[in-house]
Coordinates of C-alpha atoms in Angstrom, one line a residue:
M18 CA 119.2 188.6 218.2
K19 CA 122.4 187.0 219.2
L20 CA 121.4 183.3 219.1
L21 CA 119.5 183.7 215.8
Q22 CA 122.5 185.4 214.3
R23 CA 124.6 182.3 215.2
L24 CA 122.3 179.9 213.4
T25 CA 124.1 178.5 210.4
A26 CA 122.7 178.5 206.9
S27 CA 122.8 174.7 206.8
V28 CA 120.4 174.3 209.7
L29 CA 118.0 176.7 208.1
T30 CA 118.0 175.1 204.7
V31 CA 115.6 172.3 205.6
A32 CA 113.2 174.5 207.6
L33 CA 113.0 177.2 205.0
A34 CA 112.4 174.7 202.2
G35 CA 114.8 176.1 199.7
A36 CA 114.1 179.8 200.4
M37 CA 117.0 182.2 201.0
V38 CA 118.0 182.8 204.6
A39 CA 119.3 185.8 206.6
T40 CA 121.8 185.4 209.4
S41 CA 124.4 187.8 210.7
A42 CA 127.1 186.1 208.6
F43 CA 125.5 185.3 205.3
A44 CA 127.0 182.5 203.2
A45 CA 127.2 183.4 199.6
S46 CA 124.3 181.8 197.7
S47 CA 122.5 182.0 194.4
K48 CA 118.9 181.2 193.5
S49 CA 117.4 181.4 190.1
W50 CA 114.0 180.8 188.4
N51 CA 114.0 180.1 184.7
F52 CA 110.5 180.0 183.2
K53 CA 111.4 177.2 180.8
D54 CA 111.7 174.8 183.8
S55 CA 109.0 172.2 184.1
S56 CA 107.6 173.7 187.3
F57 CA 106.7 176.9 185.4
K58 CA 106.2 176.2 181.7
S59 CA 103.1 174.1 182.2
L60 CA 101.3 176.8 184.3
G61 CA 99.6 178.5 181.3
T62 CA 97.3 181.3 182.4
I63 CA 97.7 182.2 186.0
S64 CA 94.5 183.6 187.6
S65 CA 95.2 183.1 191.3
N66 CA 98.2 183.4 193.6
K67 CA 100.8 180.7 193.3
T68 CA 104.2 179.9 194.9
I69 CA 106.7 177.9 192.8
D70 CA 110.1 177.0 194.3
G71 CA 109.8 179.9 196.7
L72 CA 108.8 182.4 194.0
G73 CA 105.4 184.0 194.5
L74 CA 103.2 184.8 191.5
Y75 CA 100.3 187.2 192.3
A76 CA 97.3 187.3 189.9
N77 CA 93.5 187.1 189.9
S78 CA 90.7 186.4 187.5
S79 CA 90.7 189.9 186.0
K80 CA 94.5 190.6 186.3
T81 CA 96.0 187.4 184.9
M82 CA 99.6 186.5 184.0
S83 CA 100.7 183.6 181.9
V84 CA 103.7 181.4 181.0
V85 CA 104.1 181.5 177.3
S86 CA 106.4 179.9 174.7
D87 CA 108.8 182.6 173.4
S88 CA 112.2 181.7 172.0
Q89 CA 115.0 184.3 172.5
S90 CA 118.8 184.2 172.7
L91 CA 121.1 186.3 174.8
S92 CA 124.9 186.0 174.7
G93 CA 124.7 182.4 173.5
T94 CA 122.0 181.3 176.0
S95 CA 118.6 180.2 174.7
Y96 CA 115.4 181.0 176.5
T97 CA 112.2 179.2 175.4
Y98 CA 109.5 180.2 177.9
A99 CA 108.7 183.5 179.6
L100 CA 106.4 184.8 182.3
S101 CA 104.1 187.3 180.5
T102 CA 102.9 190.0 182.9
G103 CA 99.9 190.6 180.8
G104 CA 99.9 194.3 181.6
S105 CA 100.6 196.7 184.4
G106 CA 100.7 195.3 188.0
A107 CA 100.4 196.7 191.5
V108 CA 101.7 196.0 195.0
N109 CA 100.5 198.1 197.9
S110 CA 98.6 197.9 201.1
S111 CA 95.3 197.1 199.4
S112 CA 96.1 194.9 196.5
R113 CA 98.7 192.7 194.7
Y114 CA 98.3 191.6 191.2
R115 CA 100.5 190.8 188.1
A116 CA 103.4 190.8 190.5
I117 CA 106.3 188.5 191.4
Q118 CA 107.4 188.1 195.0
V119 CA 111.2 187.3 195.1
P120 CA 112.9 186.1 198.3
V121 CA 116.0 188.0 199.2
T122 CA 118.5 187.9 202.1
K123 CA 117.6 190.6 204.6
N124 CA 120.5 193.1 205.2
G125 CA 122.7 191.1 202.8
T126 CA 123.9 192.2 199.4
N127 CA 121.4 190.8 196.9
V128 CA 122.2 191.2 193.2
I129 CA 118.9 190.8 191.4
K130 CA 119.2 189.9 187.8
V131 CA 116.1 190.0 185.5
T132 CA 116.3 188.7 181.9
M133 CA 113.4 190.2 180.0
R134 CA 112.1 192.2 177.1
S135 CA 109.2 194.5 176.2
T136 CA 106.7 192.8 173.9
G137 CA 106.1 196.1 172.2
S138 CA 108.3 198.3 170.0
S139 CA 109.0 200.7 172.8
S140 CA 110.7 200.2 176.2
R141 CA 108.7 199.5 179.3
E142 CA 109.5 199.7 183.0
L143 CA 109.7 197.0 185.6
A144 CA 109.4 198.2 189.2
I145 CA 111.2 196.6 192.1
G146 CA 109.6 197.5 195.5
N147 CA 108.2 196.5 198.8
A148 CA 104.9 195.1 200.0
N149 CA 103.6 198.6 201.0
G150 CA 103.9 200.1 197.5
G151 CA 107.4 201.7 198.0
T152 CA 109.5 201.6 194.9
F153 CA 113.3 200.9 195.1
T154 CA 114.0 201.3 191.4
K155 CA 112.7 200.8 187.9
L156 CA 114.5 198.7 185.4
T157 CA 114.1 199.1 181.6
A158 CA 112.8 196.3 179.4
G159 CA 113.8 197.1 175.9
S160 CA 112.3 195.6 172.7
S161 CA 115.3 193.2 172.6
I162 CA 116.0 190.7 175.4
S163 CA 118.5 191.9 178.0
T164 CA 119.5 191.2 181.6
Q165 CA 118.9 194.2 184.0
T166 CA 120.6 194.2 187.4
Y167 CA 119.7 195.8 190.7
T168 CA 121.6 195.5 194.0
Y169 CA 119.4 195.4 197.0
T170 CA 120.6 195.7 200.6
G171 CA 117.5 196.6 202.6
N172 CA 115.7 195.0 205.5
N173 CA 112.9 193.2 203.6
S174 CA 112.9 189.4 203.2
V175 CA 111.1 189.7 199.9
V176 CA 110.9 192.2 197.1
Y177 CA 108.2 192.6 194.4
L178 CA 108.6 192.9 190.6
Y179 CA 105.8 194.3 188.4
S180 CA 105.3 196.2 185.2
T181 CA 104.4 199.9 185.6
N182 CA 102.7 200.2 182.2
S183 CA 102.2 197.3 179.8
N184 CA 103.2 193.7 179.1
I185 CA 106.8 192.5 179.8
N186 CA 108.1 189.0 179.1
I187 CA 110.4 187.8 181.9
Y188 CA 112.6 184.7 181.1
K189 CA 114.7 184.3 184.2
I190 CA 115.1 185.9 187.6
Q191 CA 118.3 185.3 189.6
V192 CA 119.3 186.5 193.1
D193 CA 123.0 186.3 194.1
S194 CA 123.3 186.9 197.9
S195 CA 126.4 187.5 200.0
D196 CA 127.8 189.1 203.1
S197 CA 127.1 192.7 203.5
S198 CA 127.8 195.5 206.0
S199 CA 124.7 197.2 204.7
S200 CA 125.2 200.9 204.2
G201 CA 121.7 201.4 203.0
S202 CA 122.7 202.2 199.4
S203 CA 121.7 200.3 196.3
S204 CA 122.5 200.6 192.7
S205 CA 121.2 199.4 189.4
S206 CA 122.8 198.6 186.1
S207 CA 122.2 196.7 182.9
S208 CA 123.8 194.0 180.8
S209 CA 122.3 194.1 177.4
S210 CA 122.8 192.0 174.2
S211 CA 124.5 193.8 171.4
S212 CA 121.2 194.1 169.6
S213 CA 119.5 195.8 172.5
S214 CA 119.3 199.5 173.0
S215 CA 117.9 199.3 176.5
S216 CA 119.6 200.2 179.7
S217 CA 118.5 200.8 183.3
S218 CA 116.4 203.9 183.6
S219 CA 117.3 204.5 187.3
S220 CA 119.9 206.9 188.4
S221 CA 122.2 205.8 191.2
S222 CA 121.0 208.7 193.4
S223 CA 117.3 207.8 193.2
S224 CA 118.1 204.1 193.8
S225 CA 120.2 204.9 196.8
S226 CA 117.5 207.0 198.3
S227 CA 114.9 204.3 197.9
S228 CA 117.0 201.6 199.4
S229 CA 118.1 203.8 202.3
S230 CA 114.5 204.1 203.3
S231 CA 113.9 200.4 203.2
S232 CA 117.0 199.5 205.2
S233 CA 116.7 201.9 208.1
S234 CA 116.4 199.2 210.7
S235 CA 120.0 198.2 210.1
S236 CA 121.3 201.7 210.0
S237 CA 123.9 202.6 212.7
T238 CA 123.5 206.4 212.2
A239 CA 121.4 208.6 214.4
A240 CA 117.9 209.6 213.2
S241 CA 117.8 212.4 210.8
G242 CA 114.3 213.4 211.9
K243 CA 112.9 214.2 215.3
I244 CA 110.0 213.1 217.5
T245 CA 107.3 215.6 218.3
V246 CA 104.1 215.6 220.4
N247 CA 101.2 217.4 218.7
G248 CA 103.8 219.0 216.4
S249 CA 105.9 220.4 219.3
G250 CA 109.1 219.5 221.0
S251 CA 112.1 217.6 219.8
Y252 CA 112.7 214.2 221.5
T253 CA 115.2 211.5 220.7
T254 CA 113.2 208.5 222.0
L255 CA 109.6 207.4 221.9
S256 CA 109.6 206.9 225.7
A257 CA 110.6 210.5 226.3
A258 CA 107.9 211.8 223.9
Y259 CA 105.2 209.6 225.4
A260 CA 106.0 210.9 228.9
K261 CA 105.1 214.4 227.7
A262 CA 102.0 213.3 225.8
S263 CA 98.5 214.0 227.2
D264 CA 95.5 211.8 226.5
G265 CA 94.5 212.1 222.8
A266 CA 98.0 213.4 221.7
T267 CA 99.7 212.5 218.4
I268 CA 103.3 211.5 218.5
S269 CA 105.0 212.0 215.1
I270 CA 108.4 210.2 214.6
G271 CA 110.6 211.5 211.8
S272 CA 112.7 209.6 209.3
G273 CA 115.7 207.5 210.5
T274 CA 116.6 205.1 213.2
F275 CA 115.8 205.9 216.9
Y276 CA 117.6 203.8 219.5
E277 CA 115.4 202.8 222.4
T278 CA 116.6 201.4 225.7
A279 CA 113.4 201.1 227.7
T280 CA 109.9 199.8 227.1
T281 CA 107.3 202.4 226.2
K282 CA 104.3 201.5 228.4
I283 CA 101.2 203.1 226.9
S284 CA 98.1 203.6 229.1
K285 CA 96.8 206.8 227.4
K286 CA 94.9 207.2 224.2
V287 CA 97.6 208.3 221.7
T288 CA 98.4 208.1 218.0
I289 CA 102.0 207.2 217.1
K290 CA 103.0 207.5 213.5
G291 CA 106.2 207.3 211.5
A292 CA 107.3 209.3 208.6
G293 CA 106.1 206.8 206.0
S294 CA 106.6 203.3 204.7
G295 CA 110.2 202.1 205.4
K296 CA 111.3 205.5 206.7
T297 CA 111.2 205.2 210.5
T298 CA 112.7 202.5 212.8
L299 CA 112.7 202.0 216.5
N300 CA 115.8 200.0 217.2
Y301 CA 116.0 198.1 220.6
S302 CA 119.4 196.5 220.1
K303 CA 120.8 198.3 223.1
M304 CA 118.0 196.7 225.3
S305 CA 118.9 193.5 227.2
K306 CA 117.0 190.3 226.5
G307 CA 114.3 189.5 229.1
D308 CA 110.6 188.8 229.5
A309 CA 109.9 192.3 230.7
N310 CA 111.8 194.1 228.0
R311 CA 109.2 194.6 225.4
G312 CA 109.4 197.4 222.8
I313 CA 105.9 198.8 223.2
Q314 CA 103.4 197.6 225.8
I315 CA 99.8 198.8 225.4
S316 CA 97.3 198.6 228.3
G317 CA 95.3 201.6 227.3
S318 CA 92.3 201.9 224.9
N319 CA 92.1 203.2 221.4
V320 CA 95.8 203.4 220.7
T321 CA 96.8 203.8 217.0
I322 CA 100.3 203.0 215.6
S323 CA 101.3 203.2 212.0
D324 CA 104.2 203.4 209.5
L325 CA 107.0 202.1 211.8
A326 CA 109.6 199.4 211.9
I327 CA 110.5 197.8 215.3
T328 CA 113.6 195.7 215.6
Q329 CA 115.5 193.7 218.2
A330 CA 113.2 194.2 221.2
G331 CA 114.3 192.2 224.3
D332 CA 111.0 190.4 224.3
N333 CA 107.9 191.2 222.2
G334 CA 108.1 194.0 219.7
I335 CA 104.5 195.1 220.7
F336 CA 102.5 193.5 223.5
I337 CA 98.8 194.4 223.8
S338 CA 96.4 193.9 226.7
G339 CA 94.3 197.0 226.0
N340 CA 91.1 197.5 224.0
G341 CA 90.7 199.0 220.5
T342 CA 94.3 199.1 219.3
T343 CA 94.8 199.9 215.6
L344 CA 98.1 198.8 214.0
T345 CA 98.8 199.7 210.3
N346 CA 101.8 199.4 208.1
L347 CA 104.2 198.0 210.7
Y348 CA 107.3 195.9 210.2
I349 CA 108.5 193.9 213.2
T350 CA 111.7 191.9 213.0
K351 CA 114.4 190.1 215.0
C352 CA 112.7 190.4 218.4
N353 CA 113.5 188.0 221.3
D354 CA 109.9 186.8 221.4
T355 CA 106.8 187.1 219.3
G356 CA 106.7 190.2 217.1
I357 CA 103.2 191.3 218.1
Q358 CA 101.3 189.5 220.9
I359 CA 97.8 190.1 222.2
S360 CA 97.0 188.5 225.6
N361 CA 95.5 189.2 229.0
G362 CA 92.2 190.5 227.7
G363 CA 93.6 192.4 224.7
S364 CA 90.5 193.0 222.5
N365 CA 89.2 194.6 219.3
T366 CA 92.7 194.9 217.9
K367 CA 92.8 195.7 214.2
L368 CA 96.0 194.8 212.4
T369 CA 96.3 195.8 208.7
N370 CA 99.4 195.3 206.5
C371 CA 101.7 194.3 209.3
T372 CA 104.7 192.1 208.7
S373 CA 106.5 190.1 211.4
D374 CA 109.6 188.1 210.6
Y375 CA 112.9 186.6 211.8
N376 CA 111.8 186.7 215.5
Y377 CA 113.8 184.2 217.6
D378 CA 113.8 183.7 221.4
N379 CA 117.3 182.8 222.5
K380 CA 116.3 181.4 226.0
T381 CA 114.4 178.4 224.6
G382 CA 116.1 178.0 221.3
G383 CA 113.2 179.3 219.3
E384 CA 110.2 177.6 221.0
N385 CA 108.2 180.8 221.7
A386 CA 108.9 183.5 219.1
D387 CA 106.0 183.6 216.7
G388 CA 105.2 186.2 214.0
F389 CA 101.9 187.0 215.7
A390 CA 100.2 185.6 218.8
V391 CA 96.7 186.0 220.1
K392 CA 96.9 183.7 223.1
L393 CA 96.7 183.2 226.9
N394 CA 93.2 184.7 227.5
A395 CA 92.9 187.3 224.8
G396 CA 89.7 189.2 224.5
S397 CA 87.2 189.3 221.6
G398 CA 87.2 191.2 218.3
N399 CA 90.8 190.8 217.2
V400 CA 91.1 190.9 213.4
F401 CA 94.1 190.6 211.0
T402 CA 93.9 191.8 207.4
K403 CA 96.8 191.3 204.9
C404 CA 99.4 190.5 207.5
Y405 CA 102.5 188.5 206.8
A406 CA 104.6 186.2 209.1
N407 CA 107.9 185.0 207.5
Y408 CA 110.8 183.0 208.8
N409 CA 109.8 183.1 212.5
S410 CA 111.5 180.5 214.8
D411 CA 108.3 179.0 216.3
D412 CA 104.9 179.6 214.5
G413 CA 103.6 182.2 212.1
Y414 CA 100.4 182.8 214.0
D415 CA 99.8 181.2 217.5
F416 CA 96.3 181.2 219.0
Y417 CA 97.2 178.9 222.0
R418 CA 94.5 179.2 224.7
C419 CA 93.1 182.3 223.1
S420 CA 89.7 182.0 224.7
N421 CA 88.0 184.0 221.9
A422 CA 87.6 183.8 218.1
V423 CA 90.1 185.6 215.9
K424 CA 89.4 186.5 212.3
L425 CA 92.1 186.6 209.5
Y426 CA 91.7 187.9 206.0
N427 CA 94.3 187.4 203.2
C428 CA 97.1 186.7 205.6
E429 CA 100.3 184.7 205.0
A430 CA 102.5 182.4 207.1
N431 CA 105.7 181.3 205.5
Y432 CA 108.7 179.2 206.4
S433 CA 108.2 179.0 210.2
G434 CA 110.3 176.8 212.4
V435 CA 114.0 177.2 213.4
N436 CA 116.0 175.1 215.8
N437 CA 113.5 174.0 218.6
G438 CA 110.5 175.9 217.1
N439 CA 107.4 174.1 216.3
G440 CA 107.2 175.4 212.7
N441 CA 103.4 175.8 212.2
G442 CA 102.0 178.4 209.9
F443 CA 98.6 179.0 211.5
K444 CA 98.3 177.3 214.9
V445 CA 94.7 177.9 215.6
G446 CA 94.2 176.4 219.0
G447 CA 95.7 174.9 222.1
D448 CA 94.9 173.5 225.6
F449 CA 91.4 172.4 224.5
T450 CA 89.7 175.8 224.5
A451 CA 86.7 176.2 222.2
D452 CA 87.6 179.1 219.9
N453 CA 85.7 179.5 216.7
H454 CA 88.4 181.1 214.6
Y455 CA 87.7 182.3 211.0
L456 CA 90.3 182.4 208.2
E457 CA 89.6 183.6 204.7
G458 CA 92.0 183.9 201.7
C459 CA 95.0 182.9 203.8
S460 CA 98.0 180.9 202.6
A461 CA 100.7 178.9 204.5
T462 CA 103.9 178.0 202.6
G463 CA 107.0 176.0 203.4
N464 CA 106.4 175.7 207.2
K465 CA 108.5 173.1 208.9
L466 CA 105.6 171.2 210.4
R467 CA 102.0 172.2 209.6
G468 CA 100.4 174.9 207.5
Y469 CA 97.2 174.9 209.5
D470 CA 97.2 173.2 212.9
Q471 CA 94.0 172.7 214.9
N472 CA 96.2 172.0 218.0
N473 CA 93.4 170.7 220.3
N474 CA 91.0 173.5 219.6
T475 CA 87.6 172.1 220.6
G476 CA 85.6 174.8 218.8
K477 CA 84.4 175.2 215.3
I478 CA 87.0 176.5 212.9
T479 CA 86.1 178.0 209.5
L480 CA 88.6 178.2 206.6
V481 CA 87.5 179.8 203.3
N482 CA 89.7 179.9 200.2
C483 CA 92.8 179.0 202.1
K484 CA 95.9 177.4 200.7
G485 CA 98.5 175.1 202.1
I486 CA 101.7 174.9 200.0
K487 CA 104.7 172.6 200.5
N488 CA 104.4 172.4 204.3
K489 CA 105.3 169.1 205.9
V490 CA 101.5 168.7 206.5
N491 CA 99.4 171.3 204.9
F492 CA 96.2 170.9 206.9
Y493 CA 96.0 169.0 210.3
F494 CA 92.5 168.9 211.9
N495 CA 92.3 165.9 214.2
T496 CA 89.9 165.0 217.0
P497 CA 91.4 166.1 220.3
K498 CA 91.9 163.3 222.7
D499 CA 89.0 162.7 225.0
H500 CA 87.2 165.8 223.7
S501 CA 84.7 166.6 221.0
C502 CA 85.1 169.4 218.5
G503 CA 83.6 171.0 215.4
P504 CA 82.1 170.5 213.0
H505 CA 84.7 172.7 211.2
T506 CA 83.8 174.3 207.9
F507 CA 86.2 174.3 204.9
K508 CA 85.3 176.0 201.6
N509 CA 87.4 176.0 198.4
C510 CA 90.6 175.2 200.3
T511 CA 93.6 173.6 198.4
S512 CA 96.5 171.5 199.5
T513 CA 99.6 171.4 197.3
G514 CA 102.9 169.7 197.7
G515 CA 102.8 168.6 201.3
S516 CA 105.3 165.9 202.2
S517 CA 102.8 164.1 204.5
K518 CA 99.0 163.6 204.1
D519 CA 96.5 166.0 205.4
V520 CA 94.3 165.1 208.4
I521 CA 90.7 166.3 208.1
K522 CA 88.2 165.1 210.7
N523 CA 84.9 166.5 212.0
A524 CA 84.6 168.9 209.1
N525 CA 82.1 169.9 206.4
C526 CA 84.0 170.4 203.2
S527 CA 82.9 171.9 199.9
G528 CA 85.0 172.7 196.8
C529 CA 88.2 171.6 198.6
S530 CA 91.2 169.7 197.4
F531 CA 93.0 167.9 200.2
N532 CA 95.8 165.2 200.2
T533 CA 94.1 162.7 202.5

């Protein structure tokens, strides 16, 4: 979006709490994480998810990682501590463990440098991929310390590192980001010490293919695939294919970027599916900005959409007022309003492994564009599982005047708040409606204002195993003026690094650690 692209890196620095930022004209920047630093070396065994200086560490009680003392030298530089992966890791739509989430600049040129070694006598592989299990490349960790390098230019705001087989010690991770006219190609290389025999195991051709899939939303080329209805026909836009689809039809969209100029208004029961994770993009950059110019608008029942990216819609990427919609493996970015919104009776929506980031509404300077919104008289039964809202101008999740309870499981809200945006991670209320929302296993990190904000909800809110990390206020649950609320229920919730104290009122808490 045009106004988002004009935002300067200096304005974003405070709101994003030290994370790297994407704009249309990226300033050159460098960010590194050395595990000998005090914020890392005291961690010891890591058995739960943590975020340190913007670097995400994913582990659980059975798949632990640890920061260990290990003195090594490379080209005159001494390293004294390492992150030990403890074994093979995984990142896919159902699990994340023994993995490192590294922030990168979307559609910029990101040179990722990993200093590491195999702890065994043979070489081991370190995968770099996306949240859906896609692999961009595999770097080789030899038995001697070396620095392996991979250049990433895709449309993700984070990438993931994990061992594919056994333990690897990682001493330092560095990301150098700069301007890029992304061509969708990436490469990998290695810089080894003289005593190391390891080198990158990825060929440039396989690396290029992986990154091309991940960066399709920024491609300026026509789609290489086609759109079919029940396996027949050849359409160039989703709108044209939907017009030919009967109730119950399956619309299959091939690999590549498809440029859409009109809203696809869905009232029939249809299934829409892309070619696979990171392979298919609906690009609305040729659509004008405006409240009516949504990417996909769903008023029908039992609509299923999967394996798509949607970018630069003139309003919402997807707007839902129908019943029984299922959204899986979607990536929504740079829309002129909230990425995915459920309103006007939209009910029983199931969202799984959906990411919505960098949305920004130019008309109000960022006040309305959330990652996800279930608001303004939504229906019942809306559920989010493993969904991720990153770097949106207003809030990560907005449940203003929702009118019904929403459930969230293992969802994230990170670095919300740009320009005039509020900057809440999970805004779980508004306008004094009594909505008994339920959040379990969720985390809010680096949001400009609040990680979790009651926002005048007069209902009973439940938070279980939720984390607030380095937000201005991690948890804010106050008594609404002239209204009663609660009691809320908090179990095993933790507050870490908030710059202001938490506010917890009218709540039953057990096993929690708040900063009050």
